[in-house]
Coordinates of N, CA and C in Angstrom, one line a residue:
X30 N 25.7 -56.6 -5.2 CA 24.6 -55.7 -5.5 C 24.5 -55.6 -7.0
X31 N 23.1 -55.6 -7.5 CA 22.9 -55.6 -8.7 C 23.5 -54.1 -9.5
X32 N 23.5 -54.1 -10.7 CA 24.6 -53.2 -11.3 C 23.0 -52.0 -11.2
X33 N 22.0 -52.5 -11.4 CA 20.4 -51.5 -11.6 C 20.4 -50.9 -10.1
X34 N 20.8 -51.2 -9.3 CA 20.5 -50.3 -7.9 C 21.5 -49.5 -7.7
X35 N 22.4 -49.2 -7.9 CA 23.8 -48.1 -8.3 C 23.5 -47.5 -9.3
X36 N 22.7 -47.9 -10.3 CA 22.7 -46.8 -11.8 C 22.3 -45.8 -11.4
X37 N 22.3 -44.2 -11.8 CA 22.1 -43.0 -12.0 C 20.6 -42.9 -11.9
X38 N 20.6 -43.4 -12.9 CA 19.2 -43.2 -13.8 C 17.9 -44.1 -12.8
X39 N 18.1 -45.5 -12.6 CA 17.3 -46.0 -11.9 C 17.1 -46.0 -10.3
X40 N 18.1 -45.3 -10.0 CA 18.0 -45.1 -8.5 C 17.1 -43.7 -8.5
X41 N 17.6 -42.3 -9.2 CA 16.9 -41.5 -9.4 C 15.3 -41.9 -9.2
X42 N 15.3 -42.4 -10.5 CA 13.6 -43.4 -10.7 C 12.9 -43.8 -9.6
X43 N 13.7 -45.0 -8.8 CA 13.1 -45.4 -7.9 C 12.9 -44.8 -6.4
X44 N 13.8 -43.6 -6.0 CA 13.7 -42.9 -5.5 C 12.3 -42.1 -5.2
X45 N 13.0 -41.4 -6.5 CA 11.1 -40.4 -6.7 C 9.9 -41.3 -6.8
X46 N 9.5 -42.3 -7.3 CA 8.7 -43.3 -7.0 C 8.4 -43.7 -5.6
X47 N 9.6 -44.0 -4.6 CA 9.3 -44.3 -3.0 C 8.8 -43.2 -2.9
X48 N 9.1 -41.9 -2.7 CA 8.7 -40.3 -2.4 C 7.6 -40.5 -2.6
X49 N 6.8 -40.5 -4.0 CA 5.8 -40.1 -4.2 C 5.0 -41.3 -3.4
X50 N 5.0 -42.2 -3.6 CA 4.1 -43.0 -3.4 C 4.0 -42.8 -1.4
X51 N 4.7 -42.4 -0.6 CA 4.9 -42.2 1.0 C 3.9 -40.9 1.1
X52 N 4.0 -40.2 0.1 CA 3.4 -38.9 0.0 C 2.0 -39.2 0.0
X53 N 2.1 -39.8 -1.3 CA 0.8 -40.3 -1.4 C -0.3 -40.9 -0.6
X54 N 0.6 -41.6 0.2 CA -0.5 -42.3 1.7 C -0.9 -41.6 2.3
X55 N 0.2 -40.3 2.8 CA 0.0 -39.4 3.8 C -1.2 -38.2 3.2
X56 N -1.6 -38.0 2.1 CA -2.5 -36.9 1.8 C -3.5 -37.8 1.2
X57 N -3.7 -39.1 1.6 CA -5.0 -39.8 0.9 C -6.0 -39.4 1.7
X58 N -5.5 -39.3 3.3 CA -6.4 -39.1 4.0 C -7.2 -37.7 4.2
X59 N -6.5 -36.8 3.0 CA -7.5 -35.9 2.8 C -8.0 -35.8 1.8
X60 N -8.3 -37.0 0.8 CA -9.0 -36.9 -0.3 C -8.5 -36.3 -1.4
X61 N -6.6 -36.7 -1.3 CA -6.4 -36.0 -2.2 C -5.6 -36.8 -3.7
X62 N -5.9 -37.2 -4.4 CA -4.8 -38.1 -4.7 C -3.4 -38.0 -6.1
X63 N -2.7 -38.8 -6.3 CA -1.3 -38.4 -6.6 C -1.8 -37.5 -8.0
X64 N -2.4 -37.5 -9.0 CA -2.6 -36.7 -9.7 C -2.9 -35.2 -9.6
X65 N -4.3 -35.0 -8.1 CA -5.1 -34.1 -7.9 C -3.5 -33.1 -7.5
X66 N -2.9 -33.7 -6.1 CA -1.4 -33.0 -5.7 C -0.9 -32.1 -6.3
X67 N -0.2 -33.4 -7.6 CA 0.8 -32.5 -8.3 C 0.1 -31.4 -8.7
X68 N -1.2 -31.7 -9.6 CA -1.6 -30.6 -10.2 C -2.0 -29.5 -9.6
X69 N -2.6 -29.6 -8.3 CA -2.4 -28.2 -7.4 C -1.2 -27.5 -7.2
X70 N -0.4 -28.5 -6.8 CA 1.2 -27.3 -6.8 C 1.8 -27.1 -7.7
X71 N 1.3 -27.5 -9.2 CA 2.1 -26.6 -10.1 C 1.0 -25.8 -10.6
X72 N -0.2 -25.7 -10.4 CA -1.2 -24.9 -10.6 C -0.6 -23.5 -9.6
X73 N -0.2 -23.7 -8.6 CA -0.7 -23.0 -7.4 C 1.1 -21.9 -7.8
X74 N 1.8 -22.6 -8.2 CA 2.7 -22.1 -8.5 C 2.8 -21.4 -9.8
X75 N 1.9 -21.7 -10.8 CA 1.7 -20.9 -12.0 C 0.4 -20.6 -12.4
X76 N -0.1 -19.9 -11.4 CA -1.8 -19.3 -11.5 C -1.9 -18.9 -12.7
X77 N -3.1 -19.8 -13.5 CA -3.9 -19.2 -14.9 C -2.7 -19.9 -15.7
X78 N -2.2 -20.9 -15.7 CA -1.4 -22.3 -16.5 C -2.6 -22.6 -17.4
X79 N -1.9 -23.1 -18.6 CA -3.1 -23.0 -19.6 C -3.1 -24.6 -19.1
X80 N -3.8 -25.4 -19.9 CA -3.7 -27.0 -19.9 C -2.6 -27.5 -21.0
X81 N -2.2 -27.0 -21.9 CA -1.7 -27.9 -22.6 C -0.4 -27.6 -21.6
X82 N 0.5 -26.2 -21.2 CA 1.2 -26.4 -20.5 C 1.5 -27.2 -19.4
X83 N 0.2 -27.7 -18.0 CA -0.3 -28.5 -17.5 C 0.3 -29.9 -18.0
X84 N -0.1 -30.2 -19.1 CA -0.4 -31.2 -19.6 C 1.5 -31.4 -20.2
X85 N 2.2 -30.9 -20.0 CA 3.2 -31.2 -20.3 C 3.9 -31.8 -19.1
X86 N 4.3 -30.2 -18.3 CA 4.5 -30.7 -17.0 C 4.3 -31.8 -16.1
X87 N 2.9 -32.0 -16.6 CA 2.5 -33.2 -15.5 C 2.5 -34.6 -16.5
X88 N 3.2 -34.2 -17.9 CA 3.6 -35.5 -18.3 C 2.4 -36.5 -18.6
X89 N 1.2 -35.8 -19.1 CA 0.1 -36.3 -19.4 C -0.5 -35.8 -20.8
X90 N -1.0 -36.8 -21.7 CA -1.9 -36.5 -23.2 C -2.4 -35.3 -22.6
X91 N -3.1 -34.5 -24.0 CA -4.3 -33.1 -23.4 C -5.5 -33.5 -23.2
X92 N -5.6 -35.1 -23.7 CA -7.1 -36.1 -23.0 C -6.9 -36.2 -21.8
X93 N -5.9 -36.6 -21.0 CA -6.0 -37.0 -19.8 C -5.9 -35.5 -19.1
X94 N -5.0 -34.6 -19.4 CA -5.2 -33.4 -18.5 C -6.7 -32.9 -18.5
X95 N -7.4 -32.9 -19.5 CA -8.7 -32.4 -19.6 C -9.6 -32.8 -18.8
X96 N -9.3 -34.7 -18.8 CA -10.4 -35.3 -17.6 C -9.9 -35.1 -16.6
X97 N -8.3 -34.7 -16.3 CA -8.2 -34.7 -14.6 C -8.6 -33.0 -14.4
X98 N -8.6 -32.2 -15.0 CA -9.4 -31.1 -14.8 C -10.8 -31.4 -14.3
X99 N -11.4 -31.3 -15.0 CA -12.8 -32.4 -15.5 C -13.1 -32.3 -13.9
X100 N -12.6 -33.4 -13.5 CA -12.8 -34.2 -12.1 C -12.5 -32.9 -11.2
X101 N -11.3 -32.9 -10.8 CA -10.9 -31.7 -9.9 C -12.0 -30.3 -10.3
X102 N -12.3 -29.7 -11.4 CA -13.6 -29.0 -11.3 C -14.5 -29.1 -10.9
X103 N -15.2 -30.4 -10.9 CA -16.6 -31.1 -10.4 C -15.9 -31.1 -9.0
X104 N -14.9 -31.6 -8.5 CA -15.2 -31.5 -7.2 C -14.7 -29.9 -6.3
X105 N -14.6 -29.3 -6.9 CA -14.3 -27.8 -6.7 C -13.1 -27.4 -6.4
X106 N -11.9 -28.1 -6.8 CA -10.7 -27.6 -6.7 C -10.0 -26.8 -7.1
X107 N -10.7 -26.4 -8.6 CA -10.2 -26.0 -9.5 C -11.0 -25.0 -10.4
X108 N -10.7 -23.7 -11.2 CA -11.9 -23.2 -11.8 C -10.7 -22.5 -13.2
X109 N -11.5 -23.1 -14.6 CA -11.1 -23.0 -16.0 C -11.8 -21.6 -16.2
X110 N -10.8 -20.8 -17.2 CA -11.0 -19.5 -17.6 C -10.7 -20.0 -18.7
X111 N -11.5 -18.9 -19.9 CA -11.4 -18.6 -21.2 C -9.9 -17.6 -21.1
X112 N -8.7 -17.8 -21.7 CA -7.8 -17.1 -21.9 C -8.1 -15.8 -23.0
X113 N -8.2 -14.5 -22.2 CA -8.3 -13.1 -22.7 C -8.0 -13.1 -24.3
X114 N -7.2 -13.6 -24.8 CA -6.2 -13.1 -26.0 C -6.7 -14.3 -26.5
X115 N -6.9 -15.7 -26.5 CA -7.5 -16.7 -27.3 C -8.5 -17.3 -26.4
X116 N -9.8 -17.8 -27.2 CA -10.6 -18.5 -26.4 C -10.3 -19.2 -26.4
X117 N -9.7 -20.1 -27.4 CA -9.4 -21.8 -27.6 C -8.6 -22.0 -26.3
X118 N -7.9 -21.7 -26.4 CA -7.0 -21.3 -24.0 C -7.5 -21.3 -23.2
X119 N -7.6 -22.2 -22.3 CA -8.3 -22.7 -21.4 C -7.3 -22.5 -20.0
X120 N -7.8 -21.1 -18.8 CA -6.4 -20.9 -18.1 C -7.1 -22.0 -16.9
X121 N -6.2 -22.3 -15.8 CA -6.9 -23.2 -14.8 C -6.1 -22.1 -13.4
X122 N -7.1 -22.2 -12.5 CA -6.7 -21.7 -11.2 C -6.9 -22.7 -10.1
X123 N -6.5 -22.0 -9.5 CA -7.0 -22.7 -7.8 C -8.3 -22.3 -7.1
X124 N -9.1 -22.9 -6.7 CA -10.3 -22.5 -5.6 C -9.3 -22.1 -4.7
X125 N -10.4 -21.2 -3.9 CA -10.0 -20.4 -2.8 C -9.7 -21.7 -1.4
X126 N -10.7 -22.6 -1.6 CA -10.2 -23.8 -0.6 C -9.0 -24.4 -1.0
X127 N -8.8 -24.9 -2.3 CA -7.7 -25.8 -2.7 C -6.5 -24.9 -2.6
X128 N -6.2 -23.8 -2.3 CA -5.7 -22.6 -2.2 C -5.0 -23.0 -0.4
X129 N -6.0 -23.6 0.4 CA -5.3 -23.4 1.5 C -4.8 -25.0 2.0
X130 N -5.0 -26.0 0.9 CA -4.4 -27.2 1.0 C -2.9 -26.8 0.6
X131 N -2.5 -26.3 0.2 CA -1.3 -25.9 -0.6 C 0.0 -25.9 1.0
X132 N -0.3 -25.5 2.1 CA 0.9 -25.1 3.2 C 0.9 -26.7 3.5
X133 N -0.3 -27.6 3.7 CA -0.1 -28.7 3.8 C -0.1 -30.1 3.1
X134 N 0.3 -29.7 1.6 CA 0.6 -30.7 0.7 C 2.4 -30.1 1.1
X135 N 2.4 -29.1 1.0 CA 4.1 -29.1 1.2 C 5.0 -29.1 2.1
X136 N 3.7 -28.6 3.5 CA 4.5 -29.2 4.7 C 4.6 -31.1 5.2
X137 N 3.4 -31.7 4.3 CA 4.0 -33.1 4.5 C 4.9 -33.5 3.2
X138 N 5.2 -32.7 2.2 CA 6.0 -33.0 1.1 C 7.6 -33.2 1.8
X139 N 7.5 -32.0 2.5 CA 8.7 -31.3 3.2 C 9.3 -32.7 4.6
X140 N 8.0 -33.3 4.9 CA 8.5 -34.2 6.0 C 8.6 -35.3 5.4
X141 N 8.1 -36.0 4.2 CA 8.6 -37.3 3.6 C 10.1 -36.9 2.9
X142 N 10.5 -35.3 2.6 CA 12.1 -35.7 2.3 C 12.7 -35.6 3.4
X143 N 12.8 -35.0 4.7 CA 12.9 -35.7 5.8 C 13.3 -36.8 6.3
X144 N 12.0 -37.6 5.9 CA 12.0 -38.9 6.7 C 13.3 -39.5 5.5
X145 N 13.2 -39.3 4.2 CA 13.8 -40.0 3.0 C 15.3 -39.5 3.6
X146 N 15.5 -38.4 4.1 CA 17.1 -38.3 4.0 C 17.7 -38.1 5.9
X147 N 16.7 -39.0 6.0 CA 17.3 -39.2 7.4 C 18.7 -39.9 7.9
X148 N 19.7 -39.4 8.5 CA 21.1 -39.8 9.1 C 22.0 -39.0 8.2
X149 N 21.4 -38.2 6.8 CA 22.4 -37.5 6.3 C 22.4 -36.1 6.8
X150 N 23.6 -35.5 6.7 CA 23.4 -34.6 7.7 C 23.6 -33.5 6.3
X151 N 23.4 -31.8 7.2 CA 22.9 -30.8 6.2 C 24.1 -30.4 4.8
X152 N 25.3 -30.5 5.3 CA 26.3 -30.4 4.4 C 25.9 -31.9 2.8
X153 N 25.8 -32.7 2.9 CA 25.4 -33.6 2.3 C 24.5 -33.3 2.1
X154 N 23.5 -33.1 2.6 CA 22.3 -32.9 1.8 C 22.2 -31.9 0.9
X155 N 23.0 -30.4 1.2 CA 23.1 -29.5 0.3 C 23.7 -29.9 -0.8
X156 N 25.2 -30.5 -0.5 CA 25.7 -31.6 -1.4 C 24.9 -32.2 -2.7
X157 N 24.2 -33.0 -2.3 CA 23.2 -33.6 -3.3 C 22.3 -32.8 -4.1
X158 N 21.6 -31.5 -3.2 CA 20.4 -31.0 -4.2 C 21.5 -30.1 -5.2
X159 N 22.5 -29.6 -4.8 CA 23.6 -29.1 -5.7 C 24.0 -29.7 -7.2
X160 N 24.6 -31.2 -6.6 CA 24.3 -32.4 -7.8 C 23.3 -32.4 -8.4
X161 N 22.0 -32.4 -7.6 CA 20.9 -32.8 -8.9 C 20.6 -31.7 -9.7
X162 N 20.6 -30.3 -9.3 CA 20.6 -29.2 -10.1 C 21.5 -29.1 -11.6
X163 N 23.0 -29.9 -11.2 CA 23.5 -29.8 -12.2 C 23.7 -30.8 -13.5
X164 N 22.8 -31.7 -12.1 CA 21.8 -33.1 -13.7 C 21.2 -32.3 -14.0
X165 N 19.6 -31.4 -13.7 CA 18.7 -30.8 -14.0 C 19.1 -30.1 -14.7
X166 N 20.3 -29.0 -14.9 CA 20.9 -28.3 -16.1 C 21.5 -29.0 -17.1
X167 N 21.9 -30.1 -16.7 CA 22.4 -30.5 -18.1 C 21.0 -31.1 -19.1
X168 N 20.4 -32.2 -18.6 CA 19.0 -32.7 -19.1 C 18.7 -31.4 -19.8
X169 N 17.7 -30.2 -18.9 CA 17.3 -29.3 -19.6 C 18.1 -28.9 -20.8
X170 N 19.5 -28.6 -21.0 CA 20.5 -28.4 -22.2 C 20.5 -29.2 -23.2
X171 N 20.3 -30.4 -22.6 CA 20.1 -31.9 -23.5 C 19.0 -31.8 -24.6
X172 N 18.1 -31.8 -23.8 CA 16.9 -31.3 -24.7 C 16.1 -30.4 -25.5
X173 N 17.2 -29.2 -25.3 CA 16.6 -28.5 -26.0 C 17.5 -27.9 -27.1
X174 N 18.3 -29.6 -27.5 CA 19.7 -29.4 -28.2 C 18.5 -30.0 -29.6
X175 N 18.4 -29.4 -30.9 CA 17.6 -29.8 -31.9 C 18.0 -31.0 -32.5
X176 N 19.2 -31.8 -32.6 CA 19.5 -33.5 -33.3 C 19.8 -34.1 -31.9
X177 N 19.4 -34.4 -31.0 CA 19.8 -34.9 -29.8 C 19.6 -36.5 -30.2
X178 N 18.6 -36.5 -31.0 CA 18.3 -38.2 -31.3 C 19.8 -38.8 -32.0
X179 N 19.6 -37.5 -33.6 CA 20.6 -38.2 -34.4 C 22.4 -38.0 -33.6
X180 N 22.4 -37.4 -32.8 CA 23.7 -37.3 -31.8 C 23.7 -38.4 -31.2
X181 N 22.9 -39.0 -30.4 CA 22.9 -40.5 -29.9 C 23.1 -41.6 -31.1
X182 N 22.5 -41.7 -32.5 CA 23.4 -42.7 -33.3 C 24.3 -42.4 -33.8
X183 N 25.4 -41.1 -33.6 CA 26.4 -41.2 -34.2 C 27.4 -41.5 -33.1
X184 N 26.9 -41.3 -31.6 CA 27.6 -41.6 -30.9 C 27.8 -43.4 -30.8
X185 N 26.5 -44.1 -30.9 CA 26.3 -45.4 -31.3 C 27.4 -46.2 -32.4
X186 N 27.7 -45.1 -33.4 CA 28.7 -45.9 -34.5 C 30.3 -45.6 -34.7
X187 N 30.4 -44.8 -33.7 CA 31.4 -44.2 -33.3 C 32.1 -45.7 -32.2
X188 N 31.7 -46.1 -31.8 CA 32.0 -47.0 -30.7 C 32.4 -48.2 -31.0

């Protein structure tokens, strides 16, 4: 077995990549697609999200969050507010329809991890989201350590 299909890092990767992309087949057929998704459920989760926050999250320039706004507005999914306290703030909501996609973006979310963690049983599986929480805390701590770069070349010369 190659040493890349046991690594941490690229199994993680390719993991959430299968996920997404099974996901993705299953809600094409409602016109929805991998970008429109995410950004409804973390819209839907943080009603009146500005864009540049958006635009973090979803790991996109504030050019591309603007045109997938853009789009998702034209097609009524979505509706941009002037933020109260600054105009330049642009808040994003949910339409009252894109509002009721939401039980079933995450009840097929809910059945592709399912299908993904099928023959493991519930002990293990608790197991793992346990683990990944305490990747997810350390990363988070990682990054919001201020020389994290220059910590990686002194660990580099150290060696």
């Amino acid at each position: 077995m190659d040493e890349t299909e046991t690594n941490f890092g690229f199994l993680v990767h390719d993991v959430a990549r299968q996920l997404t992309a099974v996901l993705d087949k299953r809600l094409s057929h409602y016109g929805l697609t991998r970008s429109h998704w995410r950004a409804v459920i973390y819209i839907w989760r943080t009603p009146g999200i500005s864009q540049t926050e958006l635009s973090e999250i979803l790991d996109l320039s504030r050019m591309g969050v603007t045109g997938l706004i853009d789009r998702m507005e034209n097609k009524g999914l979505v509706l941009r507010r002037d933020d109260v306290k600054d105009r330049r703030v642009k808040r994003i909501y949910l339409t009252e329809s894109t509002t009721t996609l939401v039980p079933l973006i995450t009840k097929l979310g809910g059945e592709c991890i399912d299908d993904f963690l099928a023959g493991i049983d519930d002990t293990d599986r608790e197991a793992l989201v346990n683990l990944l929480l305490k990747a997810k805390s350390n990363g988070t701590r990682l990054l919001s350590t201020p020389d994290l770069d220059e910590q990686a070349v002194k660990k580099q010369k150290v060696k």
